[in-house]
Amino acid sequence: MKKFTTGFLAGATVTIASIAAIAFGFKKTVIEPIEEKEQMIEDNRRKAMRKSRAR
């Protein structure tokens, strides 16, 4: 029974760690570039508003 408990805990730990790594990788490769692009668009919009009011 001791080996089963140890194996179960080790398996659960590895599974949780792999899910966390996948989620972190997904965030880095998919979500952050989208947020950066949205921020760049917003910055350009602000610059355009300033330029249009300065004329």
Short mmCIF file of C-alpha atoms in Angstrom, two decimals, residues 19-55:
data_model
loop_
_atom_site.label_atom_id
_atom_site.label_comp_id
_atom_site.label_asym_id
_atom_site.label_seq_id
_atom_site.Cartn_x
_atom_site.Cartn_y
_atom_site.Cartn_z
CA ILE A 19 -0.51 21.17 -16.71
CA ALA A 20 1.03 24.29 -15.15
CA ALA A 21 3.90 24.21 -17.67
CA ILE A 22 1.49 23.86 -20.59
CA ALA A 23 -0.63 26.75 -19.31
CA PHE A 24 2.45 28.94 -18.85
CA GLY A 25 3.72 28.09 -22.34
CA PHE A 26 0.32 28.83 -23.88
CA LYS A 27 0.22 32.19 -22.13
CA LYS A 28 3.72 33.08 -23.35
CA THR A 29 3.17 32.04 -26.98
CA VAL A 30 -0.46 32.99 -27.58
CA ILE A 31 -1.89 35.42 -25.05
CA GLU A 32 1.01 37.81 -24.48
CA PRO A 33 1.59 38.57 -28.20
CA ILE A 34 -2.12 39.38 -28.57
CA GLU A 35 -2.00 41.70 -25.56
CA GLU A 36 1.14 43.39 -26.90
CA LYS A 37 -0.54 43.94 -30.28
CA GLU A 38 -3.63 45.41 -28.59
CA GLN A 39 -1.42 47.73 -26.53
CA MET A 40 0.43 48.87 -29.66
CA ILE A 41 -2.87 49.60 -31.42
CA GLU A 42 -4.09 51.58 -28.40
CA ASP A 43 -0.84 53.58 -28.29
CA ASN A 44 -1.15 54.39 -31.99
CA ARG A 45 -4.75 55.47 -31.47
CA ARG A 46 -3.69 57.85 -28.70
CA LYS A 47 -0.92 59.31 -30.88
CA ALA A 48 -3.38 59.82 -33.73
CA MET A 49 -5.84 61.60 -31.43
CA ARG A 50 -3.08 63.94 -30.21
CA LYS A 51 -1.97 64.69 -33.76
CA SER A 52 -5.50 65.39 -34.96
CA ARG A 53 -6.13 67.84 -32.13
CA ALA A 54 -2.75 69.58 -32.56
CA ARG A 55 -3.56 70.74 -36.11
#
